[in-house]
Amino acid sequence: KMVDPTLAEMGKNLNEAMKMLEDNQRKVEEENEKKYARKDIPGPLQGSGQDMVSILQLVQNLMHGEEEEETSQSYRLQNVGEQGHMALLGHSLAAYISVLDRERLRKLTTRILSDTTLWLCRLFRYENGSAYYHEDDREGLLKICRLVIHSRYEDYTLEGFNVLYMKQPVIYISSAARTGLGQALCNQLGLPLSCMCRVPCNTMFGSQHQMDVALLDRLIKDDVEFGKLPLLLVANAGTPGAGHTDKLGRLKELCEQYKMWLHVEGVNLATLALGYVSSSVLAATKCDSMTLTLGSWLGLPAVPAVTLYRHEDPSLSLAAGLTSSQPVEKLRALPLWLSLQYLGHDGIVERIKHASQLSQRLLENLKNLDFIKTSVQGKYFFSFKVEDELSSPVVVFKFFQEYSNRDQTSHAAQASTIQHPIISNEGHIYDTFNQWLGEQLAQLVPASGVDVVELEDEGTCVRFSPLMTSAVLGTEIQDIDHLVDCLKMKIPVLTSTLQLREEFEQEVRRTVSLLYIEDLGWPGLGVVRYNYHSDEKNDDKQEKELEKINTELLKKLNELESDLTFSLGPEFGGQKNCVYIGMVTEDLDVSELVETIAATGREIEENSRLLENMTEVVRKGIQEAQLQLQKANEERLLEEGLLRQIPVVGSVLNWFSPFQASPKGRTFNLTAGSLESTESMYVSKAQGTGSTPPPTPTSSLAKQRLPGQKAFKRSLRSSDGFSETSSISHCDDLDKLDQRPSNLFPGQEQGPLEMEGAEEQKEVAQAKTDTEDIHSDKSPPDCTKAEEQASQR
């Protein structure tokens, strides 16, 4: 087939450019050199210009210049695929088509717009609809609000805000909607925030994220009585947080009763393209308008969002900005037009179906895990239908332990009065643990696209929304299995840490030299601080000493061979001069850990005080030595006389009559902290050792560990096991003693003395074995036998 040379060249250039931008296999040394290259510094434009290769190389350097962002950016570029290249080609073609003559441009844009609108209406079961293509996903709702205002206020085109002032419009929005949506609408429409009404979600029946229809009916009636005009209702087919769908059928009946416009948005609208659609989502096809975000659903970069709507008056649509007479604006649909044709109907359905299968695979695995609750599971969501659960492509789960051991009795007594499992500080602790869990899963399995979400009733949860991430990240079934495996590894750590937190707090509070710091935002065993007691009133000095001791304590703890992580806490919001202990396992010996921390802190404090005392002793010793040396010089002058001090006379006098004086030196004993004479050194020709220095204070808790056993681990052997092992080893030694060859010359027999010595050693070994058996829970006859042997000896 004949192809326009310009189009062929455009496609070739696009392929070369994408190939160059996606090529990120470069050495680290080259990246470091290019990171601060002179050509990357902005400067004046070159007079002769640059070629396309140089410009694209500069773009590549800017894209991959930041080392920490290199992995994520390159990963996304690798998953753009050919369908993404078609979308990018659409932007280039739109610029090229815009230079055509007006008549040809009008025919081309009309065809592109009509084809794309027809395909989307058939795909998502929205009959007789029109489409508005926009870059910002909130812009479609904004234009719909203007359309409804023009429809409900006949004189709005002439009177403007005066008609709104006479009868204030009201826009109803769910409290589970995305943050800032209502305020953005009011700002763009020029309406006060009083025109926005937030409708609470269900609190007693149904999902906690569905709009309360009965309460909405009462709110509308109250607004009508106050002379306001109910204008529009924004419902959700998949809330931004939990992915739940409102009761769209009942909401549509309510909107028809009060002549309100019903607009629906949400990720669950993508399931309308599947063969089987739940009744709750299928009701969205009867709404007045809906917004589709095909870019994230299908993994298409830079394609516009689409708002489908039904309205009979094209003049009002033109006044609201939903349609345009400018052909160039209709070219917004060109990237989507190319991409839909490239994927085809089966390709589009397959991508949405794949995302739904990923969510179902994860949900089925989560139901078999202990301590994991999903947002549609448990007694707090008892009225949420199983059909809705299976149709939602969003999976929200969290770690939660039904009741802790310490409060099991009290919780059982209060089970009838508690409406939510999270009480007092436990809610903050679970939020912290789930925040840590979500971050760990996102790091271990980046292809899954899980993130952390804050829900109003459940708190912090982990969310998996494959329709928003799987097409871009290339998520597969094996990634979900890997995610579940990582979750299984993290659950024992979370449960053991949660159970040992209270024990750790009690142990720290019982220890005199330690202070327990309650930090509900720390995901770990707890926070501890070594207390520095001082009689001085200088708080600044005491604070510096405290910081020094705890810093050294943290260093000492990290040097131990253990599986624990010790740190200074989070960069922002953490307590100062504290030791933060991370997640732990169930075999942790909490008492040994706390005692080791206390002993290490005391050791550091004593060493610090010893150093300070030694410094003061040395300073006083130097002063005393100076005084004694000065005194010794004066005595030497008196002994030698004045004549010996004269240079010439003293030399002659010393030659005729030498003066014999014993050397008098001083040595400073650091251990005793005193000056001593060196006369004994000159007599014995050797330096004295002095008194024995005091032992360095060390921890008394250095327990003997088995080979390969790390610190703070409970020993797997019991005391009985050690006693029996000792007894067996002694018996083996006794047998070896019987079979031991004698040190005799060839042919020489063992004498009575040797036999007697061997028997004596055998009796001693047997007595030792029997004594150990007494201490290791042996039977009474063995104890009697050991006592009889001891009395005979």
Short mmCIF file of C-alpha atoms in Angstrom, two decimals, residues 579-739:
data_model
loop_
_atom_site.label_atom_id
_atom_site.label_comp_id
_atom_site.label_asym_id
_atom_site.label_seq_id
_atom_site.Cartn_x
_atom_site.Cartn_y
_atom_site.Cartn_z
CA VAL A 579 17.28 3.63 70.98
CA TYR A 580 14.58 2.40 68.61
CA ILE A 581 14.20 -1.38 68.33
CA GLY A 582 12.64 -2.75 65.14
CA MET A 583 10.57 -5.84 64.40
CA VAL A 584 11.39 -9.04 66.29
CA THR A 585 10.66 -12.75 66.10
CA GLU A 586 8.95 -15.02 68.62
CA ASP A 587 12.20 -16.54 69.92
CA LEU A 588 13.37 -13.22 71.35
CA ASP A 589 14.46 -13.24 74.99
CA VAL A 590 13.06 -9.89 76.12
CA SER A 591 14.54 -10.04 79.62
CA GLU A 592 18.03 -10.70 78.27
CA LEU A 593 17.63 -7.85 75.76
CA VAL A 594 16.55 -5.34 78.42
CA GLU A 595 19.23 -6.45 80.88
CA THR A 596 21.89 -6.23 78.18
CA ILE A 597 20.80 -2.71 77.28
CA ALA A 598 20.89 -1.67 80.93
CA ALA A 599 24.25 -3.33 81.61
CA THR A 600 25.80 -1.85 78.47
CA GLY A 601 24.51 1.58 79.42
CA ARG A 602 25.94 1.29 82.93
CA GLU A 603 29.25 0.14 81.49
CA ILE A 604 29.40 3.15 79.20
CA GLU A 605 28.44 5.47 82.05
CA GLU A 606 31.06 4.02 84.40
CA ASN A 607 33.74 4.18 81.74
CA SER A 608 32.80 7.76 81.06
CA ARG A 609 32.99 8.63 84.76
CA LEU A 610 36.27 6.71 85.10
CA LEU A 611 37.73 8.73 82.27
CA GLU A 612 36.56 11.97 83.82
CA ASN A 613 38.01 11.00 87.22
CA MET A 614 41.27 9.92 85.63
CA THR A 615 41.51 13.23 83.82
CA GLU A 616 41.05 15.10 87.08
CA VAL A 617 43.61 12.86 88.87
CA VAL A 618 46.18 13.38 86.11
CA ARG A 619 45.68 17.13 86.24
CA LYS A 620 46.19 17.21 90.03
CA GLY A 621 49.17 14.84 89.73
CA ILE A 622 50.86 17.13 87.22
CA GLN A 623 50.41 20.10 89.52
CA GLU A 624 51.80 18.12 92.47
CA ALA A 625 54.75 16.90 90.37
CA GLN A 626 55.60 20.45 89.41
CA LEU A 627 55.62 21.49 93.06
CA GLN A 628 57.80 18.52 94.07
CA LEU A 629 60.25 19.13 91.23
CA GLN A 630 60.53 22.77 92.24
CA LYS A 631 61.13 21.74 95.84
CA ALA A 632 63.76 19.19 94.75
CA ASN A 633 65.63 21.86 92.79
CA GLU A 634 65.72 24.09 95.85
CA GLU A 635 67.07 21.23 97.98
CA ARG A 636 69.72 20.46 95.37
CA LEU A 637 70.89 24.07 95.48
CA LEU A 638 71.26 23.91 99.24
CA GLU A 639 73.20 20.63 99.06
CA GLU A 640 75.59 21.66 96.29
CA GLY A 641 76.16 25.18 97.52
CA LEU A 642 76.25 28.49 95.76
CA LEU A 643 79.80 28.12 94.26
CA ARG A 644 78.83 25.05 92.27
CA GLN A 645 76.13 27.05 90.48
CA ILE A 646 78.61 29.51 88.96
CA PRO A 647 79.43 28.21 85.45
CA VAL A 648 83.24 28.37 85.41
CA VAL A 649 83.84 28.02 89.15
CA GLY A 650 81.34 25.19 89.49
CA SER A 651 83.09 23.15 86.77
CA VAL A 652 86.51 23.54 88.38
CA LEU A 653 85.12 22.75 91.81
CA ASN A 654 83.31 19.65 90.56
CA TRP A 655 86.58 18.51 88.90
CA PHE A 656 88.58 18.78 92.09
CA SER A 657 85.81 17.63 94.40
CA PRO A 658 83.01 15.75 92.58
CA PHE A 659 79.58 15.89 94.21
CA GLN A 660 77.86 12.51 94.47
CA ALA A 661 74.06 12.83 94.60
CA SER A 662 71.51 10.10 94.13
CA PRO A 663 69.00 10.78 91.32
CA LYS A 664 65.58 11.67 92.68
CA GLY A 665 62.84 11.16 90.07
CA ARG A 666 59.09 10.82 90.24
CA THR A 667 56.68 8.50 88.48
CA PHE A 668 52.90 8.93 88.31
CA ASN A 669 50.85 5.83 89.08
CA LEU A 670 47.55 6.08 87.14
CA THR A 671 46.01 3.25 89.11
CA ALA A 672 46.72 4.74 92.54
CA GLY A 673 46.51 8.33 91.33
CA SER A 674 49.68 9.37 93.23
CA LEU A 675 53.34 10.33 92.68
CA GLU A 676 55.95 7.75 93.63
CA SER A 677 59.73 7.88 93.89
CA THR A 678 61.92 6.33 91.18
CA GLU A 679 64.65 5.32 93.62
CA SER A 680 63.53 1.68 93.53
CA MET A 681 63.88 1.64 89.76
CA TYR A 682 67.53 2.76 89.91
CA VAL A 683 68.26 0.19 92.61
CA SER A 684 66.54 -2.79 90.94
CA LYS A 685 67.27 -1.60 87.38
CA ALA A 686 63.62 -2.42 86.49
CA GLN A 687 60.34 -0.61 86.45
CA GLY A 688 57.82 -1.70 89.07
CA THR A 689 54.45 -3.01 88.04
CA GLY A 690 52.58 -1.26 90.84
CA SER A 691 49.20 -2.36 92.05
CA THR A 692 46.79 -4.33 89.92
CA PRO A 693 44.34 -2.05 88.07
CA PRO A 694 40.65 -2.52 88.74
CA PRO A 695 38.78 -4.65 86.27
CA THR A 696 36.86 -2.90 83.54
CA PRO A 697 33.13 -2.96 84.25
CA THR A 698 31.42 -5.29 81.85
CA SER A 699 28.01 -6.77 81.43
CA SER A 700 27.22 -9.61 83.79
CA LEU A 701 24.69 -10.99 81.34
CA ALA A 702 27.00 -12.43 78.73
CA LYS A 703 25.24 -15.75 78.57
CA GLN A 704 26.99 -18.69 77.03
CA ARG A 705 25.46 -19.32 73.60
CA LEU A 706 25.58 -22.35 71.44
CA PRO A 707 27.67 -22.29 68.26
CA GLY A 708 25.81 -20.26 65.63
CA GLN A 709 23.25 -18.93 68.11
CA LYS A 710 22.79 -15.18 67.91
CA ALA A 711 22.26 -12.80 70.78
CA PHE A 712 18.89 -12.39 72.53
CA LYS A 713 17.65 -15.79 71.34
CA ARG A 714 15.97 -18.26 73.65
CA SER A 715 17.96 -21.48 74.03
CA LEU A 716 16.27 -24.50 72.55
CA ARG A 717 17.77 -26.86 75.19
CA SER A 718 16.41 -27.12 78.68
CA SER A 719 18.37 -27.41 81.90
CA ASP A 720 17.51 -31.11 82.17
CA GLY A 721 19.01 -31.66 78.77
CA PHE A 722 22.26 -30.07 79.88
CA SER A 723 22.37 -32.19 83.07
CA GLU A 724 21.76 -35.41 81.19
CA THR A 725 24.38 -34.48 78.64
CA SER A 726 26.86 -33.77 81.39
CA SER A 727 26.13 -37.11 83.04
CA ILE A 728 26.57 -38.98 79.80
CA SER A 729 29.84 -37.21 79.07
CA HIS A 730 31.17 -38.11 82.53
CA CYS A 731 30.23 -41.75 82.07
CA ASP A 732 32.04 -41.77 78.71
CA ASP A 733 35.12 -40.35 80.40
CA LEU A 734 34.86 -43.07 83.08
CA ASP A 735 34.73 -45.80 80.45
CA LYS A 736 37.73 -44.31 78.74
CA LEU A 737 39.51 -44.30 82.11
CA ASP A 738 38.92 -48.04 82.48
CA GLN A 739 40.18 -48.74 78.97
#
